[in-house]
Coordinates of C-alpha atoms in Angstrom, one line a residue:
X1 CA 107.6 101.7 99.4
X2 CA 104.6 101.2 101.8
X3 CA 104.9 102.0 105.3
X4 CA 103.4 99.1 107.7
X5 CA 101.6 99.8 110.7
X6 CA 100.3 97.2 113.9
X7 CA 97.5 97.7 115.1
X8 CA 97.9 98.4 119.4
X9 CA 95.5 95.6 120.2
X10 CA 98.0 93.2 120.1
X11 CA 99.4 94.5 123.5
X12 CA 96.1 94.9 124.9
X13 CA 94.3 91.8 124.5
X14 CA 94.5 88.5 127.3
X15 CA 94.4 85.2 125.9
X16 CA 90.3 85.6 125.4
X17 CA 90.3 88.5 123.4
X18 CA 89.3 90.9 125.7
X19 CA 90.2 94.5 126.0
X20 CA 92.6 94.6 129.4
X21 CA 96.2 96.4 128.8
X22 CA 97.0 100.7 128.9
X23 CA 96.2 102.1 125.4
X24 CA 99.0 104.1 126.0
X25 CA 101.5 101.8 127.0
X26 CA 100.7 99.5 124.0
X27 CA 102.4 102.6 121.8
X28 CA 105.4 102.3 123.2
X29 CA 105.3 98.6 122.7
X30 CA 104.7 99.3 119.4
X31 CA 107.2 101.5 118.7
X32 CA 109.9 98.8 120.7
X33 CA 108.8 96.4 118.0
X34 CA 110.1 99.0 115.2
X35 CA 107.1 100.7 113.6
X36 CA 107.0 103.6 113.1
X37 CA 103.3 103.5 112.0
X38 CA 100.2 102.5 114.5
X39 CA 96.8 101.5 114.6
X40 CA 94.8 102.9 117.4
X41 CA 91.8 101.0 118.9
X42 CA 88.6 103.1 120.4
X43 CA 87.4 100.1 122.9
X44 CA 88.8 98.7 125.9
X45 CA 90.5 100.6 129.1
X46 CA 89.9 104.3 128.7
X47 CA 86.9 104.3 126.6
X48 CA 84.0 103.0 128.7
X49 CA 82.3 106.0 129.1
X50 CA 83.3 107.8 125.7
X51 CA 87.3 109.1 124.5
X52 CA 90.1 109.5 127.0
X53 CA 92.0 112.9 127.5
X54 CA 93.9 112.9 124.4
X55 CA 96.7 114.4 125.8
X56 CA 98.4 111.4 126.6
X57 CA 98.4 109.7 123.8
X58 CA 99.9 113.1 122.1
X59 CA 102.4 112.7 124.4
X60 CA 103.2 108.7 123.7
X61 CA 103.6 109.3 120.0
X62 CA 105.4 112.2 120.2
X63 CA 108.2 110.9 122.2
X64 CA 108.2 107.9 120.1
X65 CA 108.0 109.0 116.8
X66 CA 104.5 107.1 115.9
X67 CA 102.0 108.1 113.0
X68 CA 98.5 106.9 114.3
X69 CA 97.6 106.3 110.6
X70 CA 94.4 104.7 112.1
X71 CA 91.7 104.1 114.7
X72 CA 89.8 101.2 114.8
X73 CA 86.2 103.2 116.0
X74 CA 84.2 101.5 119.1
X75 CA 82.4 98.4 117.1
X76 CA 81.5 96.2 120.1
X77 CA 78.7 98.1 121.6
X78 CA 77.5 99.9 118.1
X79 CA 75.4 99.3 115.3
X80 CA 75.1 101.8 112.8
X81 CA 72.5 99.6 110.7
X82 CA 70.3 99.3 113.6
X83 CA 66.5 99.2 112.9
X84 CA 66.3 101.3 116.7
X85 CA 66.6 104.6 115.9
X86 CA 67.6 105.7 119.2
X87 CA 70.1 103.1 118.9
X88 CA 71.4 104.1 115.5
X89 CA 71.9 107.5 116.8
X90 CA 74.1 107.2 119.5
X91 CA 76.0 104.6 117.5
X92 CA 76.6 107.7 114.8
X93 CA 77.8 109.7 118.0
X94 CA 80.1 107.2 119.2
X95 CA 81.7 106.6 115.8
X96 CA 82.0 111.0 116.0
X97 CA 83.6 111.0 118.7
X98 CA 86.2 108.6 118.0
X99 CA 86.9 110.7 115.0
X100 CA 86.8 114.0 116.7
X101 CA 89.6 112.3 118.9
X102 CA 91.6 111.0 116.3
X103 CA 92.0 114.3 114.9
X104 CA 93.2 115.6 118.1
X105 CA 96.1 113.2 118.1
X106 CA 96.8 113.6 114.3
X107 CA 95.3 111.0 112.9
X108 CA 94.3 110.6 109.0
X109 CA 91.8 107.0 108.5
X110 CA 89.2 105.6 110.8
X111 CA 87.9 102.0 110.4
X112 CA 84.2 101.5 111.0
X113 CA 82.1 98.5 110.6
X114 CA 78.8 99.5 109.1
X115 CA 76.7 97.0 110.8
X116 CA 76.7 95.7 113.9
X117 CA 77.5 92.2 115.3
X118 CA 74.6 89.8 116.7
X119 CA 74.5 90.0 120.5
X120 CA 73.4 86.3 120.3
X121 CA 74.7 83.6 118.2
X122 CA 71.4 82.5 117.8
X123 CA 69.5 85.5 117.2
X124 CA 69.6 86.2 113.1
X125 CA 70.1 90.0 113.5
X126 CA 69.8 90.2 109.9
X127 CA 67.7 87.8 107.3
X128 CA 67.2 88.4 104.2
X129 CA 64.2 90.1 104.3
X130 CA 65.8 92.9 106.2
X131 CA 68.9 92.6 104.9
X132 CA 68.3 95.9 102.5
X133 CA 66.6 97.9 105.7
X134 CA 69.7 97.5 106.9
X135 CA 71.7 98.6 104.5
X136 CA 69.7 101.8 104.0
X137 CA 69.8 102.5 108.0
X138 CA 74.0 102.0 107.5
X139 CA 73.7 104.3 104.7
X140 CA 72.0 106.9 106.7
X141 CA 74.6 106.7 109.4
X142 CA 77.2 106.9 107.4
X143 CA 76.2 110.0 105.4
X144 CA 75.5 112.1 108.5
X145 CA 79.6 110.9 109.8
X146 CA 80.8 112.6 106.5
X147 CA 80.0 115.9 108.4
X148 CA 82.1 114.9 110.6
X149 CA 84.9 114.3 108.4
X150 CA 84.5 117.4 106.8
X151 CA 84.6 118.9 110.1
X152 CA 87.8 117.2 111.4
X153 CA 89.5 116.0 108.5
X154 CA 89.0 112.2 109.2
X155 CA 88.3 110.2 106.6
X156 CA 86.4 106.7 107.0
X157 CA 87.2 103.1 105.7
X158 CA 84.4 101.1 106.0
X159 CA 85.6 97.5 106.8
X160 CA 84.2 94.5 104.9
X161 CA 82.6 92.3 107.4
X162 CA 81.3 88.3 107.6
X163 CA 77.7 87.3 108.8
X164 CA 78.6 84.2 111.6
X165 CA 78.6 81.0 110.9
X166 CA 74.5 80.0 110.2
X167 CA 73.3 83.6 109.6
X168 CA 71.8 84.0 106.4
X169 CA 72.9 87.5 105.5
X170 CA 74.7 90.6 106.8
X171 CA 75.3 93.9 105.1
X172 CA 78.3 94.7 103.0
X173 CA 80.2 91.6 103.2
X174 CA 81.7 92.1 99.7
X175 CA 84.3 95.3 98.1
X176 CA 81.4 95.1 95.0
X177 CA 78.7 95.9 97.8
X178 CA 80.7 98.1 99.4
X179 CA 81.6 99.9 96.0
X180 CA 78.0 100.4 95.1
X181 CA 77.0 101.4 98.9
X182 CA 79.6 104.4 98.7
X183 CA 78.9 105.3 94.9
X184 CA 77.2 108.4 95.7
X185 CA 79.3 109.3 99.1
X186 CA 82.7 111.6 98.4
X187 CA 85.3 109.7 97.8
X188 CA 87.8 112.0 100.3
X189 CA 85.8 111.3 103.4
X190 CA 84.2 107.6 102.3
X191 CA 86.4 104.3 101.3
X192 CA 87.0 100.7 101.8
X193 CA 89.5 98.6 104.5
X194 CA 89.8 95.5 102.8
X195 CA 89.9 93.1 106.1
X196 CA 91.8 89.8 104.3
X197 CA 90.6 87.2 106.9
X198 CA 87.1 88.6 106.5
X199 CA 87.2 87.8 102.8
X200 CA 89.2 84.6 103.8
X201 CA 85.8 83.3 105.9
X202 CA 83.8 84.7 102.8
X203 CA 85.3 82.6 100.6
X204 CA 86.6 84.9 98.2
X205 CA 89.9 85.6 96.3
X206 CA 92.0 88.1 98.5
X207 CA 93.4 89.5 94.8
X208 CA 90.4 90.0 93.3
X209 CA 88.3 91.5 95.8
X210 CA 91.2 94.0 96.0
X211 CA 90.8 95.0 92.7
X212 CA 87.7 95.6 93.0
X213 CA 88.1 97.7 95.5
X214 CA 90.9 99.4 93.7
X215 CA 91.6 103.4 94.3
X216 CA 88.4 103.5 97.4
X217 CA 90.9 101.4 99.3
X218 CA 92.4 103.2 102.1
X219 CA 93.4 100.9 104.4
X220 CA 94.2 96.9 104.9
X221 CA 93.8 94.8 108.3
X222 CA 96.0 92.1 107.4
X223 CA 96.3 88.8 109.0
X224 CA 95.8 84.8 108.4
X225 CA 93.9 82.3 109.2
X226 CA 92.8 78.8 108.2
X227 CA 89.7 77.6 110.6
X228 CA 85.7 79.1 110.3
X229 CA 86.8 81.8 113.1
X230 CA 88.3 85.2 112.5
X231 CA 91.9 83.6 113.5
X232 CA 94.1 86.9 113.8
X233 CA 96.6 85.0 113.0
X234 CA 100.3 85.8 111.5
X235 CA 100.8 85.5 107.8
X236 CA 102.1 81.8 107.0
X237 CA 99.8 80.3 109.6
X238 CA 96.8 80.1 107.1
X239 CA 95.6 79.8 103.5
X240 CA 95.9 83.5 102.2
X241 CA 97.9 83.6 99.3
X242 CA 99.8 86.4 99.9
X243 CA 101.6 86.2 96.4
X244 CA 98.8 87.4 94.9
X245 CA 97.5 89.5 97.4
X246 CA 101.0 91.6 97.0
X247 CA 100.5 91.6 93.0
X248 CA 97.4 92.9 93.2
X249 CA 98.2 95.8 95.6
X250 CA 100.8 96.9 93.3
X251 CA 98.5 96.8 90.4
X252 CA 95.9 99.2 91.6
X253 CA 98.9 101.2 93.3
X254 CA 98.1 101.3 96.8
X255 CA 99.3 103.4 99.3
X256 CA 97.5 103.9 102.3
X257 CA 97.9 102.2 105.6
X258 CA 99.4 98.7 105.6
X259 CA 97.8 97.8 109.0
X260 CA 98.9 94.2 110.4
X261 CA 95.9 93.2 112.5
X262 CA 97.3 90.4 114.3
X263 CA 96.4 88.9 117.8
X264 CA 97.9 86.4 120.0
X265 CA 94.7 84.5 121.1
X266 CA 95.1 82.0 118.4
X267 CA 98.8 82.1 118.2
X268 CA 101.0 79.6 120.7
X269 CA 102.9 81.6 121.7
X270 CA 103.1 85.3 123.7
X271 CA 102.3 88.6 122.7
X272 CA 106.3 89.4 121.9
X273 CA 106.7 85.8 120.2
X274 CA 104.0 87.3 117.9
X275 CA 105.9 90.9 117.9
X276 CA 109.0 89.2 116.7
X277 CA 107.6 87.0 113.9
X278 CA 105.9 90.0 112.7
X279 CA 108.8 92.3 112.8
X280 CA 110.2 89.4 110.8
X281 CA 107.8 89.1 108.4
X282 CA 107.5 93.3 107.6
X283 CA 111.7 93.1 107.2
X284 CA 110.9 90.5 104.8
X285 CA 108.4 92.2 102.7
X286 CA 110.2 95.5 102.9
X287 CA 113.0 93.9 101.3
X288 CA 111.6 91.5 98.7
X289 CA 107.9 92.4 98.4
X290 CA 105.0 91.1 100.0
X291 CA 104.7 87.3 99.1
X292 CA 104.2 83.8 101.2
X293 CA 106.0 82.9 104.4

């Protein structure tokens, strides 16, 4: 039976999306909402100038009973495809760090995005002339982190991202590019977090591109959406067919961390009216499977 997990940005994010509430307070709400599985976040208060004194955090999921399963590494000021090497560098030693800290507070998965965002909607960070640079900088990055996890124990999932609205490529959009960028990396440090809503803005089949993904999957960040934005949104508040979503993760057997990635900026209501219809929703796939809402 999988074990779901929420990731802590929920409780930390205002109505814009920014980063604003205690990391370590946002544990205990999660563990007030039931779960007994969280998703850690390496951005916001706390990690301005690098990770926080673990301790606390030990502390939080200790007395709550939480498994950090995951940590979302820093991905806002990051881009390990850069075409700066300077740049690239101290991406790869941000990404470390977050991993040397999630093994201080027990943690198995962290989720990193392989290329960095745009700082401009109107710049075209990537085109398709440099599109494959890119891919081979990201692939550099990425080999030198699997040090790291053999160092620490901390494996990667490497999250399937979507180019904005306009741009005409980005790297590693899709599980089949993903599969073929990790071919040759080892499969206990290097795998795939199938991100639904990404391949929901992709236009792709949620089932299929989890089959493709198959036994490199380690992780999912699952949420909904239905508009050309990254919604966040609840299941039953979009167009992902979560029937077959469901089928397909029990037909290449997953079991790794069932992460619901949901935030309340799109959502009309508040952060605990979003708690409770999730809590709703996990009691309702616990008990018959994971289908439509």
């Amino acid at each position: 039976m999988p074990t779901y997990s929420i990731a802590s940005a929920l409780y930390m994010t205002d109505e814009t999306g920014e980063f604003v509430g205690d990391p370590v307070e946002a544990l205990r709400s999660v563990a007030a909402s039931g779960y007994s599985e969280v998703e850690l976040i390496a951005e916001g208060p706390g990690w301005e100038d690098g990770p926080p004194d673990s301790k606390p955090f030990r502390e939080a999921l200790e007395s709550t009973g939480l498994y950090p399963h995951t940590i979302h590494a820093p991905f806002k000021s990051i881009n390990l495809a850069s075409f700066d090497e300077d740049e690239r560098k101290e991406s790869v030693a941000k990404v470390a760090a977050a991993m040397r800290f999630h093994a201080e507070v027990w943690g198995r998965t962290i989720i990193v995005h392989p290329s960095g965002s745009p700082t401009s909607p109107d710049v075209p960070l990537y085109t398709k002339e440099n599109v494959g640079t890119a891919t081979e900088q990201a692939h550099r990055s990425i080999s030198e982190l699997v040090r790291v996890g053999e160092e620490t124990g901390v494996r990667m999932a490497l999250e399937n991202l979507v180019g904005k609205m306009g741009f005409p490529a980005r790297p590693l959009e899709t599980m089949q590019e993903l599969r073929s960028f990790m071919a040759d990396l080892p499969a206990e440090y290097v795998g795939i977090c199938h991100d639904i809503g990404h391949t929901r803005l992709r236009k792709l089949d949620v089932a299929d591109e989890t089959r493709i993904a198959s036994e490199r999957l380690y992780a999912l960040h699952i949420q909904d959406g239905s508009t050309d934005n990254d919604d966040h949104l609840p299941p039953g508040h979009g167009v992902i067919d979560f029937d077959s979503f469901g089928q397909a993760l029990d037909d290449i057997g997953f079991d790794g961390a069932w992460t619901i990635e949901v935030l309340a900026t799109n959502h009309p209501g508040t952060v605990e009216d979003v708690a409770i219809e999730l809590t709703a929703i996990r009691d309702k796939w616990v008990a018959e499977g994971m289908g439509n809402v």
